[in-house]
Amino acid sequence: MKNQEVQTAEYNQKNIKWLTYLMFMMFAMTTDAVGVIIPEVMKEFNLSMTAAGLLHYGPMTAIALAGIFLGFLADKIGRKKTIIIGLALFAVNSYLFLLGNTFGFFLVLLIISGAAIGVFKTGALALIGDMSKSTNDHTSTMNVVEGFFGVGAIIGPFLVSYFLTRNVDWKWLYVVAATLCVVLIIIAFFAKYPDTKKSTEEPINIKRTLLMVKDKYALGFSLAAFLYVAVEAAIYVWMPTLIAGYDGSFTFIALYALPIFFILRAGGRFLGAWMLERFDWTVVMAISSFVILLCYALSFLNESATVVLLPLSGLFMSVIYPTINSKGISCFPKSSHGSVAGIILFFTAAGAAIGPLLMGVVSDLFGSNATYGFMLATFFAAMLFLGFLYNMIFKPTHTRISQLNESEYVNLSKL
């Protein structure tokens, strides 16, 4: 009888893990395909780059606001309800793409989809903490989850490109995502979730979340997320512009630079899950961020260095964001995981929106030369490395994570 209970618990945990993996893959299919969709929308509606860029900045802003203002829902009403509400909103909203054909209509739908992602993603991030047996297990799982996000980032642009070659409207990407979302809702509805103790010391609401921003651990990891995403977004937003005129010895790499970056980032995250189970995470972060800084700094040597090193940086970026997320969340008790996940998500989306925007402004100041924008991205990379170097030397989170590791993470076979 006991063996049967253990098998049931393991089965439930596998269901929940696959639900989480597929959720991240599904929404990455849409968010990371926007770069392929924007040129089509520009042609269809005769838009400027600034106007069409709203398709990227709009949903990123919505994700940020949903993270900071709705992240507490995962702690207040539970992971399951939060995930189902977010997925249901995303599914219905995605099917609506077939009903309209104006830029304003599409922009509104993308903003709503961003809000939905902010809701179910914070629920999923909190759920990962509930499933984890230790902070190291949490970090390893986060890398696998983000690996599936990387897979989705490859599938989405590929599907849009394939649809366009077959004269199929790009809107059908959202129908595919919505249909997958319906499957995820069914899995979420029947899955048995781990129990999470609610905090009885204070009410779980927006005010509590905003007060948590002042916590040095929440703020520190959030700023790290902002810097990292600003560095990463430089690649998928502005690298194609930077290398557009390249005709040197590495033309093949230049042609497929973005897919190469996404593939290295996705593959590196699965490798990162293995690495972080065996090596000190503070050392891995410091080394990885230093190599990213080198890739950016050395990319200014010549055009060939740019074409090779910027896509290569994806391999070393792969492990950073999942670890920032997992360690930042692990600095708080499980009853606060939804709120802190929302805070980090806010800074993540802010980095994805503000970073490329500032790079564009700097580039325009120097005659629309993207090289100057990448100088700003290199500065962001340097700040990120210095933060992780400090973290490796002084280990400011060691005591807090160790204490929570002993008190919060339990044997999941008891669930």
C-alpha positions as a Markdown table, in Angstrom:
| # | Residue | x | y | z |
|---|---|---|---|---|
| 1 | Met | 0.0 | 0.0 | 0.0 |
| 2 | Lys | 2.8 | 2.3 | 0.9 |
| 3 | Asn | 4.6 | 1.6 | -2.4 |
| 4 | Gln | 1.4 | 2.4 | -4.3 |
| 5 | Glu | 1.2 | 5.8 | -2.5 |
| 6 | Val | 4.8 | 6.5 | -3.4 |
| 7 | Gln | 4.2 | 5.6 | -7.0 |
| 8 | Thr | 1.1 | 7.8 | -7.1 |
| 9 | Ala | 3.1 | 10.7 | -5.6 |
| 10 | Glu | 5.8 | 10.2 | -8.2 |
| 11 | Tyr | 3.2 | 10.1 | -11.0 |
| 12 | Asn | 1.7 | 13.3 | -9.8 |
| 13 | Gln | 5.0 | 15.0 | -9.6 |
| 14 | Lys | 5.9 | 13.9 | -13.2 |
| 15 | Asn | 2.6 | 15.3 | -14.4 |
| 16 | Ile | 3.2 | 18.7 | -12.7 |
| 17 | Lys | 6.8 | 18.9 | -14.0 |
| 18 | Trp | 5.6 | 18.2 | -17.6 |
| 19 | Leu | 2.9 | 20.7 | -17.2 |
| 20 | Thr | 5.5 | 23.3 | -16.2 |
| 21 | Tyr | 7.9 | 22.4 | -19.0 |
| 22 | Leu | 5.2 | 22.7 | -21.6 |
| 23 | Met | 3.8 | 25.9 | -20.2 |
| 24 | Phe | 7.2 | 27.6 | -20.6 |
| 25 | Met | 7.6 | 26.1 | -24.1 |
| 26 | Met | 4.1 | 27.2 | -25.2 |
| 27 | Phe | 4.4 | 30.9 | -24.2 |
| 28 | Ala | 8.0 | 31.1 | -25.6 |
| 29 | Met | 6.6 | 30.1 | -28.9 |
| 30 | Thr | 4.6 | 33.3 | -29.0 |
| 31 | Thr | 6.8 | 35.8 | -27.2 |
| 32 | Asp | 10.0 | 34.9 | -29.1 |
| 33 | Ala | 8.2 | 34.8 | -32.5 |
| 34 | Val | 7.3 | 38.5 | -32.4 |
| 35 | Gly | 10.6 | 39.4 | -34.1 |
| 36 | Val | 9.6 | 37.3 | -37.1 |
| 37 | Ile | 6.0 | 38.7 | -37.0 |
| 38 | Ile | 7.0 | 42.4 | -36.8 |
| 39 | Pro | 8.3 | 42.7 | -40.4 |
| 40 | Glu | 5.1 | 41.1 | -41.7 |
| 41 | Val | 2.9 | 43.5 | -39.7 |
| 42 | Met | 5.1 | 46.5 | -40.9 |
| 43 | Lys | 4.4 | 45.5 | -44.5 |
| 44 | Glu | 0.7 | 44.8 | -43.9 |
| 45 | Phe | -0.1 | 48.0 | -42.1 |
| 46 | Asn | 2.7 | 50.3 | -43.5 |
| 47 | Leu | 4.1 | 50.9 | -40.0 |
| 48 | Ser | 7.4 | 52.5 | -38.8 |
| 49 | Met | 9.8 | 50.4 | -36.7 |
| 50 | Thr | 8.9 | 52.4 | -33.6 |
| 51 | Ala | 5.1 | 51.7 | -34.1 |
| 52 | Ala | 5.6 | 48.0 | -34.9 |
| 53 | Gly | 8.0 | 47.6 | -31.9 |
| 54 | Leu | 4.9 | 48.0 | -29.7 |
| 55 | Leu | 4.2 | 44.4 | -30.5 |
| 56 | His | 7.3 | 43.6 | -28.4 |
| 57 | Tyr | 7.2 | 46.4 | -25.7 |
| 58 | Gly | 3.4 | 46.1 | -25.2 |
| 59 | Pro | 3.3 | 42.5 | -24.0 |
| 60 | Met | 6.6 | 42.8 | -22.1 |
| 61 | Thr | 5.1 | 45.8 | -20.1 |
| 62 | Ala | 1.9 | 43.7 | -19.4 |
| 63 | Ile | 4.0 | 40.8 | -18.2 |
| 64 | Ala | 6.0 | 43.2 | -15.9 |
| 65 | Leu | 2.8 | 44.7 | -14.4 |
| 66 | Ala | 1.1 | 41.4 | -14.0 |
| 67 | Gly | 4.1 | 40.0 | -12.2 |
| 68 | Ile | 4.3 | 42.9 | -9.7 |
| 69 | Phe | 0.6 | 43.4 | -9.1 |
| 70 | Leu | -0.8 | 39.9 | -9.6 |
| 71 | Gly | 2.1 | 37.7 | -8.5 |
| 72 | Phe | 0.6 | 37.4 | -5.0 |
| 73 | Leu | -2.4 | 35.4 | -6.4 |
| 74 | Ala | -0.2 | 32.3 | -6.4 |
| 75 | Asp | 0.2 | 32.6 | -2.6 |
| 76 | Lys | -3.3 | 33.8 | -1.9 |
| 77 | Ile | -5.6 | 31.5 | -4.0 |
| 78 | Gly | -3.1 | 28.7 | -4.6 |
| 79 | Arg | -0.9 | 27.6 | -7.5 |
| 80 | Lys | -3.5 | 25.5 | -9.3 |
| 81 | Lys | -6.2 | 28.2 | -9.5 |
| 82 | Thr | -3.7 | 30.8 | -10.5 |
| 83 | Ile | -2.2 | 28.6 | -13.3 |
| 84 | Ile | -5.7 | 27.6 | -14.7 |
| 85 | Ile | -6.9 | 31.2 | -14.7 |
| 86 | Gly | -3.8 | 32.5 | -16.5 |
| 87 | Leu | -3.9 | 29.6 | -19.0 |
| 88 | Ala | -7.6 | 30.0 | -19.7 |
| 89 | Leu | -7.2 | 33.8 | -20.3 |
| 90 | Phe | -4.3 | 33.1 | -22.6 |
| 91 | Ala | -6.2 | 30.4 | -24.6 |
| 92 | Val | -9.3 | 32.4 | -25.2 |
| 93 | Asn | -7.3 | 35.5 | -26.1 |
| 94 | Ser | -5.1 | 33.6 | -28.6 |
| 95 | Tyr | -8.1 | 32.2 | -30.4 |
| 96 | Leu | -9.4 | 35.7 | -30.8 |
| 97 | Phe | -6.6 | 36.5 | -33.2 |
| 98 | Leu | -8.7 | 34.9 | -36.0 |
| 99 | Leu | -11.5 | 37.4 | -35.5 |
| 100 | Gly | -9.7 | 40.7 | -36.3 |
| 101 | Asn | -7.4 | 42.2 | -38.8 |
| 102 | Thr | -6.2 | 45.6 | -37.5 |
| 103 | Phe | -2.9 | 46.6 | -35.9 |
| 104 | Gly | -4.7 | 48.0 | -32.8 |
| 105 | Phe | -6.7 | 44.8 | -32.4 |
| 106 | Phe | -3.5 | 42.7 | -32.5 |
| 107 | Leu | -1.7 | 45.0 | -30.1 |
| 108 | Val | -4.5 | 44.8 | -27.5 |
| 109 | Leu | -4.6 | 41.0 | -27.8 |
| 110 | Leu | -0.8 | 40.8 | -27.3 |
| 111 | Ile | -1.0 | 43.0 | -24.2 |
| 112 | Ile | -3.7 | 40.8 | -22.8 |
| 113 | Ser | -1.6 | 37.7 | -23.5 |
| 114 | Gly | 1.3 | 39.3 | -21.7 |
| 115 | Ala | -0.9 | 39.8 | -18.6 |
| 116 | Ala | -2.1 | 36.2 | -18.8 |
| 117 | Ile | 1.6 | 35.0 | -19.1 |
| 118 | Gly | 2.4 | 37.1 | -16.0 |
| 119 | Val | -0.3 | 35.3 | -14.0 |
| 120 | Phe | 0.4 | 31.7 | -14.9 |
| 121 | Lys | 4.1 | 32.1 | -15.0 |
| 122 | Thr | 4.3 | 33.3 | -11.4 |
| 123 | Gly | 2.1 | 30.4 | -10.4 |
| 124 | Ala | 4.4 | 28.0 | -12.2 |
| 125 | Leu | 7.5 | 29.5 | -10.7 |
| 126 | Ala | 6.0 | 29.2 | -7.2 |
| 127 | Leu | 5.0 | 25.6 | -8.0 |
| 128 | Ile | 8.6 | 24.7 | -8.9 |
| 129 | Gly | 9.6 | 25.6 | -5.4 |
| 130 | Asp | 6.8 | 23.4 | -4.0 |
| 131 | Met | 8.1 | 20.5 | -6.0 |
| 132 | Ser | 11.8 | 20.9 | -5.1 |
| 133 | Lys | 13.5 | 18.8 | -2.4 |
| 134 | Ser | 16.3 | 21.4 | -1.9 |
| 135 | Thr | 17.5 | 24.7 | -3.3 |
| 136 | Asn | 20.0 | 22.8 | -5.5 |
| 137 | Asp | 17.1 | 20.7 | -6.9 |
| 138 | His | 15.2 | 23.9 | -7.4 |
| 139 | Thr | 18.0 | 25.4 | -9.5 |
| 140 | Ser | 18.4 | 22.3 | -11.5 |
| 141 | Thr | 14.7 | 22.1 | -12.3 |
| 142 | Met | 14.6 | 25.7 | -13.2 |
| 143 | Asn | 17.3 | 25.1 | -15.8 |
| 144 | Val | 15.3 | 22.3 | -17.3 |
| 145 | Val | 12.2 | 24.5 | -17.4 |
| 146 | Glu | 14.1 | 27.3 | -19.1 |
| 147 | Gly | 15.6 | 24.7 | -21.5 |
| 148 | Phe | 12.0 | 24.0 | -22.7 |
| 149 | Phe | 11.5 | 27.8 | -22.9 |
| 150 | Gly | 14.5 | 27.8 | -25.2 |
| 151 | Val | 12.9 | 25.0 | -27.3 |
| 152 | Gly | 9.8 | 27.1 | -27.6 |
| 153 | Ala | 11.8 | 30.1 | -28.7 |
| 154 | Ile | 13.1 | 27.9 | -31.6 |
| 155 | Ile | 9.7 | 26.4 | -32.5 |
| 156 | Gly | 7.7 | 29.6 | -32.6 |
| 157 | Pro | 9.8 | 31.5 | -35.2 |
| 158 | Phe | 10.2 | 28.3 | -37.2 |
| 159 | Leu | 6.4 | 27.8 | -37.3 |
| 160 | Val | 5.8 | 31.4 | -38.4 |
| 161 | Ser | 8.4 | 31.2 | -41.1 |
| 162 | Tyr | 6.9 | 27.9 | -42.3 |
| 163 | Phe | 3.4 | 29.3 | -42.3 |
| 164 | Leu | 4.6 | 32.3 | -44.4 |
| 165 | Thr | 6.2 | 30.0 | -47.0 |
| 166 | Arg | 2.9 | 28.2 | -47.3 |
| 167 | Asn | 0.9 | 31.5 | -47.6 |
| 168 | Val | -0.7 | 30.8 | -44.2 |
| 169 | Asp | -1.3 | 33.9 | -42.0 |
| 170 | Trp | 1.1 | 34.3 | -39.0 |
| 171 | Lys | -2.0 | 34.5 | -36.8 |
| 172 | Trp | -2.3 | 30.7 | -36.9 |
| 173 | Leu | 0.7 | 30.5 | -34.5 |
| 174 | Tyr | -1.6 | 31.7 | -31.8 |
| 175 | Val | -4.2 | 29.1 | -32.7 |
| 176 | Val | -1.6 | 26.4 | -32.3 |
| 177 | Ala | -0.5 | 27.9 | -29.0 |
| 178 | Ala | -4.1 | 28.2 | -27.8 |
| 179 | Thr | -4.8 | 24.5 | -28.6 |
| 180 | Leu | -1.7 | 23.4 | -26.7 |
| 181 | Cys | -2.9 | 25.7 | -23.9 |
| 182 | Val | -6.3 | 23.8 | -23.7 |
| 183 | Val | -4.3 | 20.5 | -23.2 |
| 184 | Leu | -2.3 | 22.2 | -20.4 |
| 185 | Ile | -5.5 | 23.4 | -18.7 |
| 186 | Ile | -6.8 | 19.8 | -18.7 |
| 187 | Ile | -3.5 | 18.5 | -17.2 |
| 188 | Ala | -3.5 | 21.3 | -14.6 |
| 189 | Phe | -7.1 | 20.6 | -13.6 |
| 190 | Phe | -6.6 | 16.9 | -12.9 |
| 191 | Ala | -3.0 | 17.2 | -11.4 |
| 192 | Lys | -2.6 | 16.9 | -7.7 |
| 193 | Tyr | -0.5 | 19.8 | -6.4 |
| 194 | Pro | 1.9 | 19.8 | -3.4 |
| 195 | Asp | 0.4 | 21.5 | -0.3 |
| 196 | Thr | 1.8 | 24.9 | 0.5 |
| 197 | Lys | 1.5 | 26.4 | 4.0 |
| 198 | Lys | 0.0 | 29.9 | 3.9 |
| 199 | Ser | 1.5 | 32.6 | 6.0 |
| 200 | Thr | -0.8 | 33.7 | 8.8 |
| 201 | Glu | 1.4 | 36.6 | 10.0 |
| 202 | Glu | 0.3 | 39.1 | 7.4 |
| 203 | Pro | -2.3 | 39.4 | 4.6 |
| 204 | Ile | -1.3 | 38.3 | 1.2 |
| 205 | Asn | -1.9 | 41.2 | -1.2 |
| 206 | Ile | -0.3 | 43.8 | -3.5 |
| 207 | Lys | 0.9 | 45.9 | -0.5 |
| 208 | Arg | 2.8 | 42.9 | 0.8 |
| 209 | Thr | 4.5 | 42.3 | -2.6 |
| 210 | Leu | 5.5 | 45.9 | -2.9 |
| 211 | Leu | 7.0 | 45.9 | 0.6 |
| 212 | Met | 9.0 | 42.8 | -0.4 |
| 213 | Val | 10.8 | 44.8 | -3.1 |
| 214 | Lys | 12.7 | 46.6 | -0.4 |
| 215 | Asp | 14.2 | 43.3 | 0.8 |
| 216 | Lys | 17.9 | 43.3 | -0.2 |
| 217 | Tyr | 17.7 | 39.7 | -1.6 |
| 218 | Ala | 14.5 | 40.4 | -3.7 |
| 219 | Leu | 16.0 | 43.6 | -5.0 |
| 220 | Gly | 19.5 | 42.1 | -5.6 |
| 221 | Phe | 18.2 | 39.2 | -7.7 |
| 222 | Ser | 15.7 | 41.4 | -9.5 |
| 223 | Leu | 18.4 | 43.8 | -10.6 |
| 224 | Ala | 20.5 | 40.8 | -11.7 |
| 225 | Ala | 17.5 | 39.6 | -13.8 |
| 226 | Phe | 17.1 | 43.1 | -15.3 |
| 227 | Leu | 20.7 | 43.3 | -16.3 |
| 228 | Tyr | 20.8 | 39.8 | -17.7 |
| 229 | Val | 17.7 | 40.1 | -19.8 |
| 230 | Ala | 18.9 | 43.5 | -21.1 |
| 231 | Val | 22.1 | 41.7 | -22.3 |
| 232 | Glu | 20.2 | 38.8 | -23.8 |
| 233 | Ala | 17.5 | 40.9 | -25.5 |
| 234 | Ala | 20.3 | 42.8 | -27.3 |
| 235 | Ile | 21.0 | 39.6 | -29.3 |
| 236 | Tyr | 17.5 | 38.8 | -30.4 |
| 237 | Val | 16.3 | 42.4 | -31.0 |
| 238 | Trp | 19.4 | 44.1 | -32.4 |
| 239 | Met | 21.9 | 41.5 | -33.5 |
| 240 | Pro | 20.2 | 41.0 | -36.9 |
| 241 | Thr | 20.5 | 44.7 | -37.6 |
| 242 | Leu | 24.1 | 44.8 | -36.4 |
| 243 | Ile | 25.3 | 42.0 | -38.8 |
| 244 | Ala | 22.9 | 42.7 | -41.7 |
| 245 | Gly | 25.6 | 43.9 | -44.1 |
| 246 | Tyr | 28.2 | 41.2 | -43.3 |
| 247 | Asp | 29.8 | 39.5 | -46.3 |
| 248 | Gly | 33.0 | 37.9 | -44.8 |
| 249 | Ser | 34.2 | 34.3 | -44.3 |
| 250 | Phe | 31.4 | 33.4 | -41.9 |
| 251 | Thr | 28.4 | 34.2 | -44.0 |
| 252 | Phe | 26.7 | 30.9 | -43.1 |
| 253 | Ile | 26.9 | 31.8 | -39.4 |
| 254 | Ala | 25.7 | 35.3 | -40.1 |
| 255 | Leu | 22.7 | 34.0 | -42.0 |
| 256 | Tyr | 21.6 | 31.7 | -39.1 |
| 257 | Ala | 23.1 | 33.7 | -36.2 |
| 258 | Leu | 19.8 | 34.0 | -34.3 |
| 259 | Pro | 18.8 | 30.3 | -34.6 |
| 260 | Ile | 22.3 | 29.4 | -33.5 |
| 261 | Phe | 22.0 | 31.6 | -30.5 |
| 262 | Phe | 18.6 | 30.1 | -29.5 |
| 263 | Ile | 19.9 | 26.5 | -30.0 |
| 264 | Leu | 23.0 | 27.1 | -27.9 |
| 265 | Arg | 20.9 | 28.8 | -25.2 |
| 266 | Ala | 18.4 | 26.0 | -25.1 |
| 267 | Gly | 21.0 | 23.2 | -25.1 |
| 268 | Gly | 23.1 | 25.0 | -22.5 |
| 269 | Arg | 20.2 | 25.1 | -20.1 |
| 270 | Phe | 19.9 | 21.3 | -20.1 |
| 271 | Leu | 23.6 | 21.1 | -19.6 |
| 272 | Gly | 23.3 | 23.7 | -16.8 |
| 273 | Ala | 20.9 | 21.5 | -14.9 |
| 274 | Trp | 23.6 | 18.9 | -14.8 |
| 275 | Met | 26.4 | 21.4 | -13.9 |
| 276 | Leu | 24.6 | 23.0 | -11.0 |
| 277 | Glu | 24.0 | 19.7 | -9.3 |
| 278 | Arg | 27.8 | 19.2 | -9.2 |
| 279 | Phe | 29.4 | 22.7 | -8.9 |
| 280 | Asp | 29.0 | 25.8 | -6.7 |
| 281 | Trp | 26.4 | 28.0 | -8.3 |
| 282 | Thr | 28.2 | 31.2 | -7.3 |
| 283 | Val | 31.3 | 30.1 | -9.2 |
| 284 | Val | 29.3 | 29.0 | -12.3 |
| 285 | Met | 27.6 | 32.3 | -12.4 |
| 286 | Ala | 30.8 | 34.3 | -12.1 |
| 287 | Ile | 32.6 | 32.4 | -14.8 |
| 288 | Ser | 29.6 | 32.4 | -17.2 |
| 289 | Ser | 29.0 | 36.1 | -16.8 |
| 290 | Phe | 32.7 | 36.8 | -17.4 |
| 291 | Val | 32.7 | 34.8 | -20.6 |
| 292 | Ile | 29.6 | 36.7 | -21.8 |
| 293 | Leu | 31.4 | 39.9 | -21.1 |
| 294 | Leu | 34.4 | 38.7 | -23.1 |
| 295 | Cys | 32.1 | 37.7 | -26.0 |
| 296 | Tyr | 30.6 | 41.2 | -26.1 |
| 297 | Ala | 33.9 | 43.1 | -25.6 |
| 298 | Leu | 35.8 | 41.1 | -28.2 |
| 299 | Ser | 33.0 | 41.3 | -30.7 |
| 300 | Phe | 34.2 | 44.9 | -31.4 |
| 301 | Leu | 37.5 | 43.6 | -32.8 |
| 302 | Asn | 36.1 | 43.1 | -36.3 |
| 303 | Glu | 32.9 | 42.0 | -38.1 |
| 304 | Ser | 33.9 | 38.3 | -38.2 |
| 305 | Ala | 34.4 | 38.4 | -34.4 |
| 306 | Thr | 30.9 | 39.9 | -34.0 |
| 307 | Val | 29.3 | 37.3 | -36.2 |
| 308 | Val | 30.9 | 34.4 | -34.2 |
| 309 | Leu | 31.1 | 35.6 | -30.6 |
| 310 | Leu | 27.6 | 37.1 | -30.2 |
| 311 | Pro | 25.7 | 33.9 | -31.1 |
| 312 | Leu | 28.3 | 31.9 | -29.0 |
| 313 | Ser | 27.4 | 34.0 | -26.0 |
| 314 | Gly | 24.0 | 32.1 | -25.9 |
| 315 | Leu | 25.8 | 29.0 | -24.5 |
| 316 | Phe | 27.1 | 30.9 | -21.5 |
| 317 | Met | 23.9 | 32.9 | -21.0 |
| 318 | Ser | 21.9 | 29.7 | -20.8 |
| 319 | Val | 22.5 | 28.9 | -17.2 |
| 320 | Ile | 22.2 | 32.4 | -15.7 |
| 321 | Tyr | 18.5 | 33.4 | -15.8 |
| 322 | Pro | 17.2 | 30.1 | -14.4 |
| 323 | Thr | 19.7 | 30.3 | -11.5 |
| 324 | Ile | 18.8 | 34.0 | -10.8 |
| 325 | Asn | 15.2 | 33.0 | -10.6 |
| 326 | Ser | 15.6 | 29.9 | -8.5 |
| 327 | Lys | 18.1 | 31.3 | -6.0 |
| 328 | Gly | 16.1 | 34.5 | -5.7 |
| 329 | Ile | 12.9 | 32.6 | -5.0 |
| 330 | Ser | 14.8 | 30.2 | -2.7 |
| 331 | Cys | 15.7 | 33.2 | -0.4 |
| 332 | Phe | 12.1 | 33.3 | 0.7 |
| 333 | Pro | 9.7 | 30.8 | 2.4 |
| 334 | Lys | 7.4 | 28.9 | 0.1 |
| 335 | Ser | 4.4 | 30.9 | 1.2 |
| 336 | Ser | 6.0 | 33.9 | -0.4 |
| 337 | His | 7.2 | 32.2 | -3.6 |
| 338 | Gly | 4.4 | 33.6 | -5.8 |
| 339 | Ser | 5.0 | 37.2 | -4.7 |
| 340 | Val | 8.8 | 37.1 | -5.1 |
| 341 | Ala | 8.5 | 35.3 | -8.4 |
| 342 | Gly | 6.3 | 38.2 | -9.5 |
| 343 | Ile | 8.8 | 40.8 | -8.4 |
| 344 | Ile | 11.6 | 39.1 | -10.3 |
| 345 | Leu | 9.3 | 38.7 | -13.3 |
| 346 | Phe | 8.6 | 42.4 | -13.2 |
| 347 | Phe | 12.3 | 43.3 | -13.5 |
| 348 | Thr | 12.8 | 40.6 | -16.1 |
| 349 | Ala | 10.1 | 42.0 | -18.4 |
| 350 | Ala | 11.3 | 45.6 | -17.7 |
| 351 | Gly | 14.8 | 44.5 | -18.8 |
| 352 | Ala | 13.4 | 43.0 | -22.0 |
| 353 | Ala | 11.6 | 46.3 | -22.8 |
| 354 | Ile | 13.9 | 49.0 | -21.5 |
| 355 | Gly | 17.2 | 47.4 | -22.5 |
| 356 | Pro | 16.6 | 47.2 | -26.3 |
| 357 | Leu | 14.8 | 50.6 | -26.1 |
| 358 | Leu | 17.9 | 52.3 | -24.6 |
| 359 | Met | 20.1 | 50.5 | -27.1 |
| 360 | Gly | 18.0 | 51.9 | -29.9 |
| 361 | Val | 18.1 | 55.4 | -28.5 |
| 362 | Val | 21.9 | 55.3 | -28.1 |
| 363 | Ser | 22.3 | 53.9 | -31.7 |
| 364 | Asp | 20.1 | 56.6 | -33.1 |
| 365 | Leu | 22.3 | 59.3 | -31.4 |
| 366 | Phe | 25.2 | 58.0 | -33.4 |
| 367 | Gly | 23.6 | 57.8 | -36.8 |
| 368 | Ser | 21.5 | 54.7 | -36.3 |
| 369 | Asn | 24.7 | 52.7 | -35.8 |
| 370 | Ala | 23.8 | 49.5 | -33.8 |
| 371 | Thr | 27.5 | 49.2 | -32.7 |
| 372 | Tyr | 27.0 | 51.9 | -30.2 |
| 373 | Gly | 23.9 | 50.2 | -28.8 |
| 374 | Phe | 26.0 | 47.1 | -28.2 |
| 375 | Met | 28.5 | 49.2 | -26.3 |
| 376 | Leu | 25.7 | 49.9 | -23.8 |
| 377 | Ala | 24.9 | 46.2 | -23.8 |
| 378 | Thr | 28.5 | 45.5 | -23.0 |
| 379 | Phe | 28.3 | 47.9 | -20.0 |
| 380 | Phe | 25.2 | 45.9 | -18.8 |
| 381 | Ala | 27.3 | 42.7 | -19.1 |
| 382 | Ala | 30.1 | 44.2 | -17.1 |
| 383 | Met | 27.7 | 45.2 | -14.3 |
| 384 | Leu | 26.2 | 41.7 | -14.3 |
| 385 | Phe | 29.7 | 40.2 | -14.0 |
| 386 | Leu | 30.7 | 42.5 | -11.1 |
| 387 | Gly | 27.5 | 41.5 | -9.3 |
| 388 | Phe | 28.2 | 37.8 | -9.6 |
| 389 | Leu | 31.9 | 38.3 | -8.7 |
| 390 | Tyr | 30.8 | 40.0 | -5.5 |
| 391 | Asn | 28.3 | 37.1 | -4.9 |
| 392 | Met | 31.1 | 34.5 | -5.4 |
| 393 | Ile | 33.5 | 36.2 | -3.1 |
| 394 | Phe | 31.3 | 37.2 | -0.2 |
| 395 | Lys | 28.4 | 34.7 | -0.6 |
| 396 | Pro | 25.7 | 37.1 | 0.9 |
| 397 | Thr | 22.9 | 34.6 | 0.3 |
| 398 | His | 24.6 | 31.5 | 1.8 |
| 399 | Thr | 23.2 | 31.8 | 5.3 |
| 400 | Arg | 19.6 | 32.6 | 4.3 |
| 401 | Ile | 19.4 | 29.9 | 1.7 |
| 402 | Ser | 20.9 | 27.3 | 4.0 |
| 403 | Gln | 18.4 | 28.1 | 6.7 |
| 404 | Leu | 15.4 | 27.9 | 4.4 |
| 405 | Asn | 16.9 | 24.7 | 2.8 |
| 406 | Glu | 16.7 | 23.0 | 6.2 |
| 407 | Ser | 13.3 | 24.3 | 7.2 |
| 408 | Glu | 11.3 | 24.6 | 3.9 |
| 409 | Tyr | 12.2 | 21.7 | 1.6 |
| 410 | Val | 10.7 | 18.4 | 2.6 |
| 411 | Asn | 10.6 | 14.9 | 1.2 |
| 412 | Leu | 8.0 | 15.0 | -1.6 |
| 413 | Ser | 7.1 | 11.4 | -1.0 |
| 414 | Lys | 5.0 | 12.5 | 1.9 |
| 415 | Leu | 2.8 | 14.6 | -0.4 |
